[in-house]
PDB file of C-alpha atoms and ligand atoms in Angstrom:
ATOM      1  CA  MET A 703     161.765  84.011  78.310  1.00 84.00           C
ATOM      2  CA  SER A 704     160.254  86.792  76.190  1.00 96.00           C
ATOM      3  CA  LEU A 705     157.206  87.134  74.042  1.00 98.00           C
ATOM      4  CA  ILE A 706     157.601  88.556  70.543  1.00 98.00           C
ATOM      5  CA  VAL A 707     154.643  90.688  69.434  1.00 98.00           C
ATOM      6  CA  VAL A 708     154.231  91.638  65.787  1.00 98.00           C
ATOM      7  CA  GLY A 709     151.604  94.011  64.421  1.00 98.00           C
ATOM      8  CA  SER A 710     150.472  97.629  63.967  1.00 97.00           C
ATOM      9  CA  VAL A 711     151.656 100.574  66.011  1.00 98.00           C
ATOM     10  CA  ALA A 712     149.379 103.393  65.158  1.00 98.00           C
ATOM     11  CA  TYR A 713     147.728 106.644  65.849  1.00 98.00           C
ATOM     12  CA  ASP A 714     143.979 106.359  66.244  1.00 98.00           C
ATOM     13  CA  GLY A 715     141.054 108.768  66.151  1.00 98.00           C
ATOM     14  CA  VAL A 716     138.125 107.434  68.174  1.00 98.00           C
ATOM     15  CA  GLU A 717     134.572 108.586  68.877  1.00 97.00           C
ATOM     16  CA  THR A 718     132.339 106.844  71.415  1.00 96.00           C
ATOM     17  CA  PRO A 719     129.170 108.040  73.183  1.00 94.00           C
ATOM     18  CA  HIS A 720     131.565 109.205  75.973  1.00 93.00           C
ATOM     19  CA  GLY A 721     133.780 111.459  73.891  1.00 94.00           C
ATOM     20  CA  LYS A 722     136.073 112.002  70.979  1.00 96.00           C
ATOM     21  CA  VAL A 723     139.854 111.913  70.682  1.00 97.00           C
ATOM     22  CA  ASP A 724     141.329 112.983  67.300  1.00 98.00           C
ATOM     23  CA  ARG A 725     144.717 111.347  67.690  1.00 98.00           C
ATOM     24  CA  MET A 726     146.137 109.046  70.304  1.00 98.00           C
ATOM     25  CA  LEU A 727     148.496 106.127  70.527  1.00 98.00           C
ATOM     26  CA  GLY A 728     146.933 102.904  69.259  1.00 98.00           C
ATOM     27  CA  GLY A 729     147.656  99.870  67.107  1.00 98.00           C
ATOM     28  CA  ALA A 730     147.123  96.213  67.723  1.00 97.00           C
ATOM     29  CA  ALA A 731     150.785  95.529  68.709  1.00 98.00           C
ATOM     30  CA  THR A 732     150.694  98.452  71.143  1.00 98.00           C
ATOM     31  CA  TYR A 733     147.711  97.077  72.976  1.00 98.00           C
ATOM     32  CA  ILE A 734     148.910  93.436  72.918  1.00 98.00           C
ATOM     33  CA  ALA A 735     152.360  94.448  74.186  1.00 98.00           C
ATOM     34  CA  LEU A 736     151.109  96.725  76.932  1.00 98.00           C
ATOM     35  CA  SER A 737     148.688  94.081  78.193  1.00 98.00           C
ATOM     36  CA  ALA A 738     151.202  91.183  77.991  1.00 98.00           C
ATOM     37  CA  SER A 739     153.872  93.288  79.737  1.00 98.00           C
ATOM     38  CA  TYR A 740     152.130  92.675  83.082  1.00 98.00           C
ATOM     39  CA  PHE A 741     152.930  89.010  82.804  1.00 98.00           C
ATOM     40  CA  THR A 742     156.172  88.542  80.817  1.00 98.00           C
ATOM     41  CA  PRO A 743     158.970  90.458  79.132  1.00 98.00           C
ATOM     42  CA  VAL A 744     157.811  91.620  75.661  1.00 98.00           C
ATOM     43  CA  LYS A 745     159.756  92.499  72.523  1.00 98.00           C
ATOM     44  CA  ILE A 746     157.839  94.385  69.828  1.00 98.00           C
ATOM     45  CA  VAL A 747     158.187  94.195  66.030  1.00 98.00           C
ATOM     46  CA  ALA A 748     156.439  97.076  64.212  1.00 98.00           C
ATOM     47  CA  VAL A 749     157.068 100.153  62.060  1.00 98.00           C
ATOM     48  CA  VAL A 750     156.470 103.873  62.705  1.00 98.00           C
ATOM     49  CA  GLY A 751     157.235 107.154  60.926  1.00 98.00           C
ATOM     50  CA  ASP A 752     158.967 110.400  61.855  1.00 97.00           C
ATOM     51  CA  ASP A 753     155.795 111.632  63.646  1.00 98.00           C
ATOM     52  CA  PHE A 754     156.003 108.976  66.321  1.00 98.00           C
ATOM     53  CA  ALA A 755     156.143 110.882  69.543  1.00 98.00           C
ATOM     54  CA  GLU A 756     158.835 110.477  72.182  1.00 97.00           C
ATOM     55  CA  GLU A 757     156.217 110.316  74.918  1.00 98.00           C
ATOM     56  CA  ASP A 758     154.676 107.219  73.234  1.00 98.00           C
ATOM     57  CA  THR A 759     158.073 105.584  73.052  1.00 98.00           C
ATOM     58  CA  HIS A 760     158.456 106.325  76.734  1.00 98.00           C
ATOM     59  CA  LEU A 761     155.110 104.776  77.648  1.00 98.00           C
ATOM     60  CA  LEU A 762     156.113 101.472  75.945  1.00 98.00           C
ATOM     61  CA  ALA A 763     159.613 101.583  77.421  1.00 98.00           C
ATOM     62  CA  SER A 764     158.205 102.292  80.899  1.00 98.00           C
ATOM     63  CA  ARG A 765     156.537  98.881  80.750  1.00 98.00           C
ATOM     64  CA  ASN A 766     159.948  97.378  79.889  1.00 97.00           C
ATOM     65  CA  ILE A 767     158.875  96.594  76.308  1.00 98.00           C
ATOM     66  CA  ASP A 768     161.921  95.985  74.133  1.00 98.00           C
ATOM     67  CA  LEU A 769     161.737  98.407  71.180  1.00 98.00           C
ATOM     68  CA  SER A 770     164.774  97.318  69.232  1.00 97.00           C
ATOM     69  CA  GLY A 771     162.417  95.811  66.633  1.00 98.00           C
ATOM     70  CA  LEU A 772     160.429  99.021  66.281  1.00 98.00           C
ATOM     71  CA  GLU A 773     161.567 100.252  62.828  1.00 97.00           C
ATOM     72  CA  HIS A 774     161.529 103.997  62.140  1.00 97.00           C
ATOM     73  CA  VAL A 775     161.041 104.933  58.478  1.00 97.00           C
ATOM     74  CA  PRO A 776     162.708 108.350  57.846  1.00 97.00           C
ATOM     75  CA  GLY A 777     160.299 110.700  56.062  1.00 97.00           C
ATOM     76  CA  GLY A 778     157.386 108.378  56.695  1.00 98.00           C
ATOM     77  CA  LYS A 779     154.177 108.741  58.651  1.00 98.00           C
ATOM     78  CA  THR A 780     152.811 106.330  61.184  1.00 98.00           C
ATOM     79  CA  PHE A 781     149.751 104.207  60.368  1.00 98.00           C
ATOM     80  CA  PHE A 782     146.522 106.159  61.200  1.00 98.00           C
ATOM     81  CA  TRP A 783     143.143 104.581  61.837  1.00 97.00           C
ATOM     82  CA  SER A 784     139.884 106.228  62.926  1.00 97.00           C
ATOM     83  CA  GLY A 785     136.503 104.886  63.850  1.00 97.00           C
ATOM     84  CA  VAL A 786     133.169 105.730  65.462  1.00 97.00           C
ATOM     85  CA  TYR A 787     131.160 103.501  67.759  1.00 96.00           C
ATOM     86  CA  SER A 788     127.396 102.860  67.805  1.00 95.00           C
ATOM     87  CA  ALA A 789     125.372 104.047  70.845  1.00 93.00           C
ATOM     88  CA  ASP A 790     125.687 100.602  72.564  1.00 90.00           C
ATOM     89  CA  MET A 791     129.357 100.408  71.490  1.00 91.00           C
ATOM     90  CA  ASN A 792     128.853  96.899  70.093  1.00 87.00           C
ATOM     91  CA  ASP A 793     129.472  98.092  66.494  1.00 90.00           C
ATOM     92  CA  ARG A 794     132.012 100.378  65.050  1.00 94.00           C
ATOM     93  CA  THR A 795     132.464 101.980  61.694  1.00 96.00           C
ATOM     94  CA  THR A 796     135.898 102.607  60.307  1.00 96.00           C
ATOM     95  CA  LEU A 797     136.207 106.226  58.997  1.00 97.00           C
ATOM     96  CA  ARG A 798     139.751 106.213  57.846  1.00 97.00           C
ATOM     97  CA  THR A 799     142.699 103.841  57.368  1.00 96.00           C
ATOM     98  CA  ASP A 800     145.888 105.490  56.229  1.00 97.00           C
ATOM     99  CA  LEU A 801     148.376 102.712  56.029  1.00 97.00           C
ATOM    100  CA  ASN A 802     151.377 105.076  55.528  1.00 97.00           C
ATOM    101  CA  VAL A 803     154.601 103.242  56.557  1.00 98.00           C
ATOM    102  CA  PHE A 804     152.542 100.181  57.482  1.00 96.00           C
ATOM    103  CA  ALA A 805     151.906  99.580  53.759  1.00 96.00           C
ATOM    104  CA  GLY A 806     155.553  98.613  53.313  1.00 94.00           C
ATOM    105  CA  PHE A 807     155.897  96.659  56.578  1.00 96.00           C
ATOM    106  CA  ASP A 808     158.137  93.696  56.015  1.00 95.00           C
ATOM    107  CA  PRO A 809     159.070  92.591  59.528  1.00 96.00           C
ATOM    108  CA  LYS A 810     162.721  91.746  60.156  1.00 94.00           C
ATOM    109  CA  LEU A 811     163.472  90.344  63.587  1.00 97.00           C
ATOM    110  CA  PRO A 812     166.572  91.597  65.336  1.00 97.00           C
ATOM    111  CA  GLU A 813     169.102  88.812  66.038  1.00 97.00           C
ATOM    112  CA  ALA A 814     168.300  89.028  69.784  1.00 95.00           C
ATOM    113  CA  TYR A 815     164.651  88.224  69.143  1.00 97.00           C
ATOM    114  CA  ARG A 816     165.052  85.060  67.075  1.00 97.00           C
ATOM    115  CA  GLY A 817     165.673  82.513  69.846  1.00 97.00           C
ATOM    116  CA  GLU A 818     162.639  83.490  71.970  1.00 97.00           C
ATOM    117  CA  PRO A 819     160.040  80.794  72.681  1.00 97.00           C
ATOM    118  CA  TYR A 820     156.779  82.761  72.422  1.00 98.00           C
ATOM    119  CA  LEU A 821     155.358  84.454  69.348  1.00 98.00           C
ATOM    120  CA  PHE A 822     152.084  86.382  68.874  1.00 98.00           C
ATOM    121  CA  LEU A 823     151.300  87.443  65.320  1.00 98.00           C
ATOM    122  CA  GLY A 824     148.933  90.384  65.285  1.00 97.00           C
ATOM    123  CA  ASN A 825     146.629  91.062  62.383  1.00 94.00           C
ATOM    124  CA  ILE A 826     148.871  91.525  59.344  1.00 95.00           C
ATOM    125  CA  GLN A 827     149.062  89.931  55.937  1.00 96.00           C
ATOM    126  CA  PRO A 828     149.257  86.164  56.430  1.00 98.00           C
ATOM    127  CA  ASP A 829     152.433  85.714  54.314  1.00 97.00           C
ATOM    128  CA  LEU A 830     154.209  88.254  56.503  1.00 97.00           C
ATOM    129  CA  GLN A 831     153.023  86.357  59.602  1.00 98.00           C
ATOM    130  CA  ARG A 832     154.525  83.167  58.109  1.00 98.00           C
ATOM    131  CA  ASN A 833     157.780  84.925  57.280  1.00 98.00           C
ATOM    132  CA  VAL A 834     158.166  86.134  60.835  1.00 98.00           C
ATOM    133  CA  ARG A 835     157.775  82.666  62.289  1.00 98.00           C
ATOM    134  CA  ALA A 836     160.337  81.365  59.752  1.00 98.00           C
ATOM    135  CA  GLN A 837     162.863  83.882  61.151  1.00 98.00           C
ATOM    136  CA  MET A 838     162.684  82.314  64.592  1.00 97.00           C
ATOM    137  CA  ASN A 839     164.822  79.360  65.560  1.00 96.00           C
ATOM    138  CA  GLY A 840     163.423  77.986  68.778  1.00 92.00           C
ATOM    139  CA  VAL A 841     159.788  79.044  68.985  1.00 96.00           C
ATOM    140  CA  LYS A 842     157.681  76.838  71.268  1.00 96.00           C
ATOM    141  CA  LEU A 843     154.336  78.507  71.166  1.00 97.00           C
ATOM    142  CA  THR A 844     152.913  80.432  68.172  1.00 97.00           C
ATOM    143  CA  GLY A 845     149.505  82.024  67.811  1.00 98.00           C
ATOM    144  CA  GLY A 846     147.816  85.062  66.465  1.00 98.00           C
ATOM    145  CA  ASP A 847     144.917  86.947  65.139  1.00 97.00           C
ATOM    146  CA  THR A 848     143.461  87.720  61.679  1.00 96.00           C
ATOM    147  CA  MET A 849     140.593  89.680  60.204  1.00 94.00           C
ATOM    148  CA  ASN A 850     137.753  89.446  57.634  1.00 94.00           C
ATOM    149  CA  TYR A 851     139.840  91.008  54.889  1.00 94.00           C
ATOM    150  CA  TRP A 852     142.566  88.288  55.045  1.00 96.00           C
ATOM    151  CA  ILE A 853     139.940  85.533  55.499  1.00 97.00           C
ATOM    152  CA  LYS A 854     138.080  86.638  52.389  1.00 97.00           C
ATOM    153  CA  ASP A 855     140.810  87.825  50.041  1.00 97.00           C
ATOM    154  CA  PHE A 856     143.939  85.873  51.162  1.00 97.00           C
ATOM    155  CA  ARG A 857     142.413  82.572  52.093  1.00 98.00           C
ATOM    156  CA  PRO A 858     145.069  80.167  50.616  1.00 98.00           C
ATOM    157  CA  ALA A 859     147.902  82.139  52.307  1.00 98.00           C
ATOM    158  CA  LEU A 860     145.982  82.299  55.590  1.00 98.00           C
ATOM    159  CA  LEU A 861     145.365  78.554  55.586  1.00 98.00           C
ATOM    160  CA  GLU A 862     149.028  77.860  54.925  1.00 98.00           C
ATOM    161  CA  THR A 863     149.959  80.117  57.791  1.00 98.00           C
ATOM    162  CA  LEU A 864     147.446  78.632  60.266  1.00 98.00           C
ATOM    163  CA  GLU A 865     148.884  75.150  59.726  1.00 98.00           C
ATOM    164  CA  GLU A 866     151.920  76.234  61.863  1.00 97.00           C
ATOM    165  CA  TRP A 867     150.017  77.843  64.737  1.00 97.00           C
ATOM    166  CA  ASP A 868     149.277  76.417  68.114  1.00 96.00           C
ATOM    167  CA  PHE A 869     146.350  78.827  68.744  1.00 97.00           C
ATOM    168  CA  LEU A 870     144.162  81.292  66.995  1.00 98.00           C
ATOM    169  CA  LEU A 871     142.191  84.120  68.608  1.00 98.00           C
ATOM    170  CA  ILE A 872     139.341  85.610  66.556  1.00 97.00           C
ATOM    171  CA  ASN A 873     135.919  87.014  67.074  1.00 95.00           C
ATOM    172  CA  ASP A 874     132.682  85.106  66.426  1.00 95.00           C
ATOM    173  CA  SER A 875     131.940  86.606  63.006  1.00 95.00           C
ATOM    174  CA  GLU A 876     135.487  85.861  61.851  1.00 97.00           C
ATOM    175  CA  ALA A 877     135.190  82.263  63.112  1.00 98.00           C
ATOM    176  CA  ARG A 878     131.995  81.910  61.059  1.00 98.00           C
ATOM    177  CA  LEU A 879     133.592  83.409  57.940  1.00 98.00           C
ATOM    178  CA  LEU A 880     136.729  81.262  58.230  1.00 98.00           C
ATOM    179  CA  SER A 881     134.835  78.018  58.790  1.00 98.00           C
ATOM    180  CA  GLY A 882     131.770  78.611  56.597  1.00 98.00           C
ATOM    181  CA  GLU A 883     129.653  77.395  59.515  1.00 98.00           C
ATOM    182  CA  HIS A 884     127.145  79.594  61.392  1.00 97.00           C
ATOM    183  CA  ASN A 885     126.951  77.403  64.436  1.00 97.00           C
ATOM    184  CA  LEU A 886     129.920  78.243  66.676  1.00 96.00           C
ATOM    185  CA  ARG A 887     130.526  74.699  67.852  1.00 96.00           C
ATOM    186  CA  ARG A 888     130.692  73.443  64.313  1.00 97.00           C
ATOM    187  CA  ALA A 889     132.692  76.443  63.269  1.00 98.00           C
ATOM    188  CA  ALA A 890     135.249  75.723  66.022  1.00 98.00           C
ATOM    189  CA  ALA A 891     135.472  72.018  65.027  1.00 98.00           C
ATOM    190  CA  ARG A 892     136.278  73.088  61.432  1.00 98.00           C
ATOM    191  CA  ILE A 893     138.918  75.586  62.494  1.00 98.00           C
ATOM    192  CA  LEU A 894     140.604  73.081  64.805  1.00 98.00           C
ATOM    193  CA  GLU A 895     141.175  70.913  61.684  1.00 98.00           C
ATOM    194  CA  MET A 896     143.106  73.739  60.016  1.00 98.00           C
ATOM    195  CA  GLY A 897     146.160  73.573  62.314  1.00 97.00           C
ATOM    196  CA  PRO A 898     145.688  75.298  65.683  1.00 97.00           C
ATOM    197  CA  HIS A 899     144.951  72.875  68.504  1.00 95.00           C
ATOM    198  CA  THR A 900     143.503  75.737  70.563  1.00 97.00           C
ATOM    199  CA  LEU A 901     140.932  78.322  69.464  1.00 98.00           C
ATOM    200  CA  VAL A 902     139.652  81.257  71.424  1.00 98.00           C
ATOM    201  CA  VAL A 903     136.511  82.865  70.072  1.00 98.00           C
ATOM    202  CA  LYS A 904     136.029  86.411  71.396  1.00 95.00           C
ATOM    203  CA  ARG A 905     132.437  87.629  71.831  1.00 93.00           C
ATOM    204  CA  GLY A 906     132.930  91.251  72.876  1.00 88.00           C
ATOM    205  CA  GLU A 907     130.941  92.150  75.927  1.00 88.00           C
ATOM    206  CA  TYR A 908     129.514  88.591  76.035  1.00 92.00           C
ATOM    207  CA  GLY A 909     132.921  86.988  76.865  1.00 94.00           C
ATOM    208  CA  ALA A 910     134.881  84.300  75.149  1.00 97.00           C
ATOM    209  CA  ILE A 911     134.952  80.581  74.448  1.00 98.00           C
ATOM    210  CA  LEU A 912     138.057  78.415  74.472  1.00 98.00           C
ATOM    211  CA  PHE A 913     137.796  75.422  72.146  1.00 98.00           C
ATOM    212  CA  ARG A 914     139.914  72.320  72.013  1.00 96.00           C
ATOM    213  CA  SER A 915     139.220  69.060  70.275  1.00 93.00           C
ATOM    214  CA  ASP A 916     138.424  67.475  73.670  1.00 89.00           C
ATOM    215  CA  GLY A 917     136.179  70.165  75.086  1.00 94.00           C
ATOM    216  CA  HIS A 918     135.446  73.833  75.590  1.00 97.00           C
ATOM    217  CA  PHE A 919     135.438  76.471  78.370  1.00 97.00           C
ATOM    218  CA  MET A 920     133.134  79.462  78.423  1.00 96.00           C
ATOM    219  CA  VAL A 921     133.772  82.824  80.191  1.00 95.00           C
ATOM    220  CA  PRO A 922     131.275  85.620  80.498  1.00 93.00           C
ATOM    221  CA  GLY A 923     132.429  89.225  79.872  1.00 93.00           C
ATOM    222  CA  TYR A 924     133.346  91.214  82.947  1.00 94.00           C
ATOM    223  CA  LEU A 925     130.405  93.448  83.900  1.00 93.00           C
ATOM    224  CA  LEU A 926     131.933  96.952  83.754  1.00 93.00           C
ATOM    225  CA  ARG A 927     130.006  99.879  85.233  1.00 90.00           C
ATOM    226  CA  ASP A 928     131.158 102.176  82.407  1.00 88.00           C
ATOM    227  CA  VAL A 929     132.651 101.319  79.010  1.00 92.00           C
ATOM    228  CA  PHE A 930     134.439 104.457  77.745  1.00 94.00           C
ATOM    229  CA  ASP A 931     136.240 103.100  74.703  1.00 96.00           C
ATOM    230  CA  PRO A 932     136.298  99.473  73.553  1.00 96.00           C
ATOM    231  CA  THR A 933     139.168 100.080  71.076  1.00 97.00           C
ATOM    232  CA  GLY A 934     141.940  97.528  71.607  1.00 97.00           C
ATOM    233  CA  ALA A 935     139.938  95.340  73.989  1.00 96.00           C
ATOM    234  CA  GLY A 936     140.368  92.281  71.736  1.00 96.00           C
ATOM    235  CA  ASP A 937     144.081  92.955  71.493  1.00 97.00           C
ATOM    236  CA  CYS A 938     144.362  93.364  75.251  1.00 98.00           C
ATOM    237  CA  PHE A 939     142.540  90.056  75.637  1.00 98.00           C
ATOM    238  CA  ALA A 940     145.188  88.464  73.371  1.00 98.00           C
ATOM    239  CA  GLY A 941     148.010  90.138  75.353  1.00 98.00           C
ATOM    240  CA  GLY A 942     146.631  88.769  78.683  1.00 98.00           C
ATOM    241  CA  PHE A 943     146.117  85.352  77.238  1.00 98.00           C
ATOM    242  CA  ILE A 944     149.539  84.791  75.657  1.00 98.00           C
ATOM    243  CA  GLY A 945     151.324  86.947  78.285  1.00 98.00           C
ATOM    244  CA  TYR A 946     149.999  84.733  81.057  1.00 98.00           C
ATOM    245  CA  LEU A 947     151.050  81.500  79.218  1.00 98.00           C
ATOM    246  CA  ALA A 948     154.540  82.957  78.480  1.00 98.00           C
ATOM    247  CA  GLY A 949     154.961  84.218  82.066  1.00 97.00           C
ATOM    248  CA  ARG A 950     154.161  80.731  83.325  1.00 97.00           C
ATOM    249  CA  GLY A 951     156.541  79.110  80.875  1.00 96.00           C
ATOM    250  CA  VAL A 952     153.725  77.015  79.429  1.00 95.00           C
ATOM    251  CA  THR A 953     154.693  75.037  76.321  1.00 91.00           C
ATOM    252  CA  PRO A 954     153.047  72.058  74.601  1.00 87.00           C
ATOM    253  CA  SER A 955     154.154  68.700  75.881  1.00 80.00           C
ATOM    254  CA  ASP A 956     153.553  65.936  73.368  1.00 75.00           C
ATOM    255  CA  GLY A 957     151.821  68.558  71.296  1.00 75.00           C
ATOM    256  CA  ASP A 958     149.337  69.373  74.068  1.00 84.00           C
ATOM    257  CA  LEU A 959     148.813  72.284  76.393  1.00 90.00           C
ATOM    258  CA  ASP A 960     147.719  72.190  80.041  1.00 92.00           C
ATOM    259  CA  PHE A 961     143.955  72.825  79.933  1.00 94.00           C
ATOM    260  CA  ALA A 962     143.840  74.316  83.404  1.00 95.00           C
ATOM    261  CA  GLU A 963     146.499  76.907  82.450  1.00 96.00           C
ATOM    262  CA  LEU A 964     144.593  77.676  79.247  1.00 96.00           C
ATOM    263  CA  ARG A 965     141.461  78.369  81.295  1.00 96.00           C
ATOM    264  CA  ARG A 966     143.370  80.755  83.553  1.00 97.00           C
ATOM    265  CA  ALA A 967     144.855  82.432  80.461  1.00 97.00           C
ATOM    266  CA  VAL A 968     141.342  83.043  79.113  1.00 97.00           C
ATOM    267  CA  ILE A 969     140.312  84.653  82.409  1.00 97.00           C
ATOM    268  CA  TYR A 970     143.376  86.896  82.367  1.00 98.00           C
ATOM    269  CA  GLY A 971     142.547  87.741  78.767  1.00 97.00           C
ATOM    270  CA  SER A 972     139.041  88.817  79.818  1.00 97.00           C
ATOM    271  CA  VAL A 973     140.391  90.803  82.744  1.00 97.00           C
ATOM    272  CA  MET A 974     142.870  92.710  80.521  1.00 98.00           C
ATOM    273  CA  GLY A 975     140.179  93.395  77.859  1.00 97.00           C
ATOM    274  CA  SER A 976     137.889  94.840  80.537  1.00 97.00           C
ATOM    275  CA  PHE A 977     140.538  97.172  81.942  1.00 98.00           C
ATOM    276  CA  CYS A 978     141.280  98.444  78.390  1.00 98.00           C
ATOM    277  CA  CYS A 979     137.660  99.686  78.060  1.00 97.00           C
ATOM    278  CA  GLU A 980     137.710 101.766  81.246  1.00 97.00           C
ATOM    279  CA  GLN A 981     139.534 104.784  79.687  1.00 97.00           C
ATOM    280  CA  PHE A 982     140.226 106.110  76.207  1.00 96.00           C
ATOM    281  CA  GLY A 983     142.982 104.445  74.107  1.00 97.00           C
ATOM    282  CA  VAL A 984     145.847 103.099  76.130  1.00 98.00           C
ATOM    283  CA  ASP A 985     145.255 105.487  79.080  1.00 98.00           C
ATOM    284  CA  ARG A 986     144.273 102.774  81.555  1.00 98.00           C
ATOM    285  CA  PHE A 987     147.742 101.287  81.184  1.00 98.00           C
ATOM    286  CA  ARG A 988     149.343 104.462  82.510  1.00 98.00           C
ATOM    287  CA  THR A 989     148.190 103.580  86.006  1.00 98.00           C
ATOM    288  CA  LEU A 990     147.139  99.938  85.993  1.00 98.00           C
ATOM    289  CA  THR A 991     148.930  97.678  88.465  1.00 98.00           C
ATOM    290  CA  ARG A 992     149.421  93.916  88.696  1.00 98.00           C
ATOM    291  CA  GLU A 993     147.546  93.988  92.031  1.00 98.00           C
ATOM    292  CA  GLU A 994     144.411  95.395  90.368  1.00 98.00           C
ATOM    293  CA  ILE A 995     144.690  92.736  87.694  1.00 98.00           C
ATOM    294  CA  ASP A 996     144.843  89.930  90.281  1.00 98.00           C
ATOM    295  CA  ALA A 997     142.021  91.418  92.288  1.00 98.00           C
ATOM    296  CA  ARG A 998     139.751  91.374  89.230  1.00 98.00           C
ATOM    297  CA  TYR A 999     140.898  87.855  88.397  1.00 98.00           C
ATOM    298  CA  GLN A1000     139.686  86.810  91.912  1.00 97.00           C
ATOM    299  CA  GLU A1001     136.443  88.667  91.447  1.00 96.00           C
ATOM    300  CA  PHE A1002     135.915  86.826  88.121  1.00 93.00           C
ATOM    301  CA  LYS A1003     136.420  83.546  89.976  1.00 91.00           C
ATOM    302  CA  SER A1004     133.811  84.327  92.621  1.00 94.00           C
ATOM    303  CA  CYS A1005     131.336  85.630  90.040  1.00 93.00           C
ATOM    304  CA  THR A1006     131.497  82.459  87.989  1.00 91.00           C
ATOM    305  CA  ALA A1007     132.038  79.648  90.495  1.00 89.00           C
ATOM    306  CA  PHE A1008     129.086  77.331  91.193  1.00 88.00           C
TER     307      PHE A1008
HETATM  308  P1  AMP B 998     140.601  96.096  68.331  1.00 63.09           P
HETATM  309  O1  AMP B 998     139.664  97.107  68.946  1.00 63.09           O
HETATM  310  O2  AMP B 998     141.105  95.106  69.355  1.00 63.09           O
HETATM  311  O3  AMP B 998     140.077  95.499  67.104  1.00 63.09           O
HETATM  312  O4  AMP B 998     141.943  96.896  67.934  1.00 63.09           O
HETATM  313  C1  AMP B 998     141.898  98.198  67.412  1.00 63.09           C
HETATM  314  C2  AMP B 998     143.283  98.605  66.954  1.00 63.09           C
HETATM  315  O5  AMP B 998     143.619  97.986  65.748  1.00 63.09           O
HETATM  316  C3  AMP B 998     143.421 100.119  66.734  1.00 63.09           C
HETATM  317  O6  AMP B 998     144.322 100.668  67.677  1.00 63.09           O
HETATM  318  C4  AMP B 998     143.907 100.282  65.325  1.00 63.09           C
HETATM  319  O7  AMP B 998     145.003 101.170  65.234  1.00 63.09           O
HETATM  320  C5  AMP B 998     144.314  98.898  64.900  1.00 63.09           C
HETATM  321  N1  AMP B 998     143.890  98.623  63.479  1.00 63.09           N
HETATM  322  C6  AMP B 998     142.720  99.030  62.851  1.00 63.09           C
HETATM  323  N2  AMP B 998     142.712  98.578  61.598  1.00 63.09           N
HETATM  324  C7  AMP B 998     143.876  97.839  61.404  1.00 63.09           C
HETATM  325  C8  AMP B 998     144.437  97.123  60.308  1.00 63.09           C
HETATM  326  N3  AMP B 998     143.794  97.078  59.071  1.00 63.09           N
HETATM  327  N4  AMP B 998     145.608  96.529  60.511  1.00 63.09           N
HETATM  328  C9  AMP B 998     146.201  96.534  61.675  1.00 63.09           C
HETATM  329  N5  AMP B 998     145.752  97.236  62.747  1.00 63.09           N
HETATM  330  C10 AMP B 998     144.574  97.882  62.633  1.00 63.09           C
END
């Protein structure tokens, strides 16, 4: 049972207080897929140009990520994004966004993808997210991500899209913007009326909160000794969360999800987000093992049990 991941595959330029890399593999779908691949088979839907390097294809393929939905546009250039982080790395400024082939991205699912049960829609135009879901014929669990731009300028389309989702993963400022409520508990209650029965609010280094109509679950952030590059941490959280649920075969029964499994999924999300920050870009995924992931999951358990 595979997970379909839709979103950007990119080249990123990143500067943090620990260093600067002008161009490296990035993109939300890249991070989500790499992270989820430790838990479940993943099939990617994205677009790249002629400049997409063979070694980057190899990295994704080495994690058994199905790339038949990775469209190559002849003569085109891959999406490029660059940003610089503040000294404490809690803020980042975007320096450049060259959409390139991503501007014309109109995801078409290969036939072999359409019957899969799990779908994660990365941050793309909400109408495109809805079109992807419509191409699937047996999807059991759908969720995704969005960003300020879509919340502000594409609100009606986003609201229509959210009606069909089981879960939404966003950060705290996006939750406030989407709901119009500053208080997070009120914001969550509003969002849970928009369609998703499960909401995860990511709070960067401060952790995450899982909200459902009948309660919530709070996780602190993992205390890393060194954060080298937070790029992609939110996406890796998403990959760990949905990857774990897919790997366990979790699906809603009578419209409801097992709360204990959702809690574990949030912990795995936090674990994957933390690993992502330990090296620049996707580098940590070149060596990361499932054993290291499970060891950190256990550490999380002992650090938070009382
Ligand atoms: P995160 O740090 O989790 O927000 O993810 C950062 C990743 O998102 C980078 O690898 C970028 O390539 C990608 N990204 C940045 N801006 C956009 C955008 N407008 N649409 C899609 N992906 C983006």
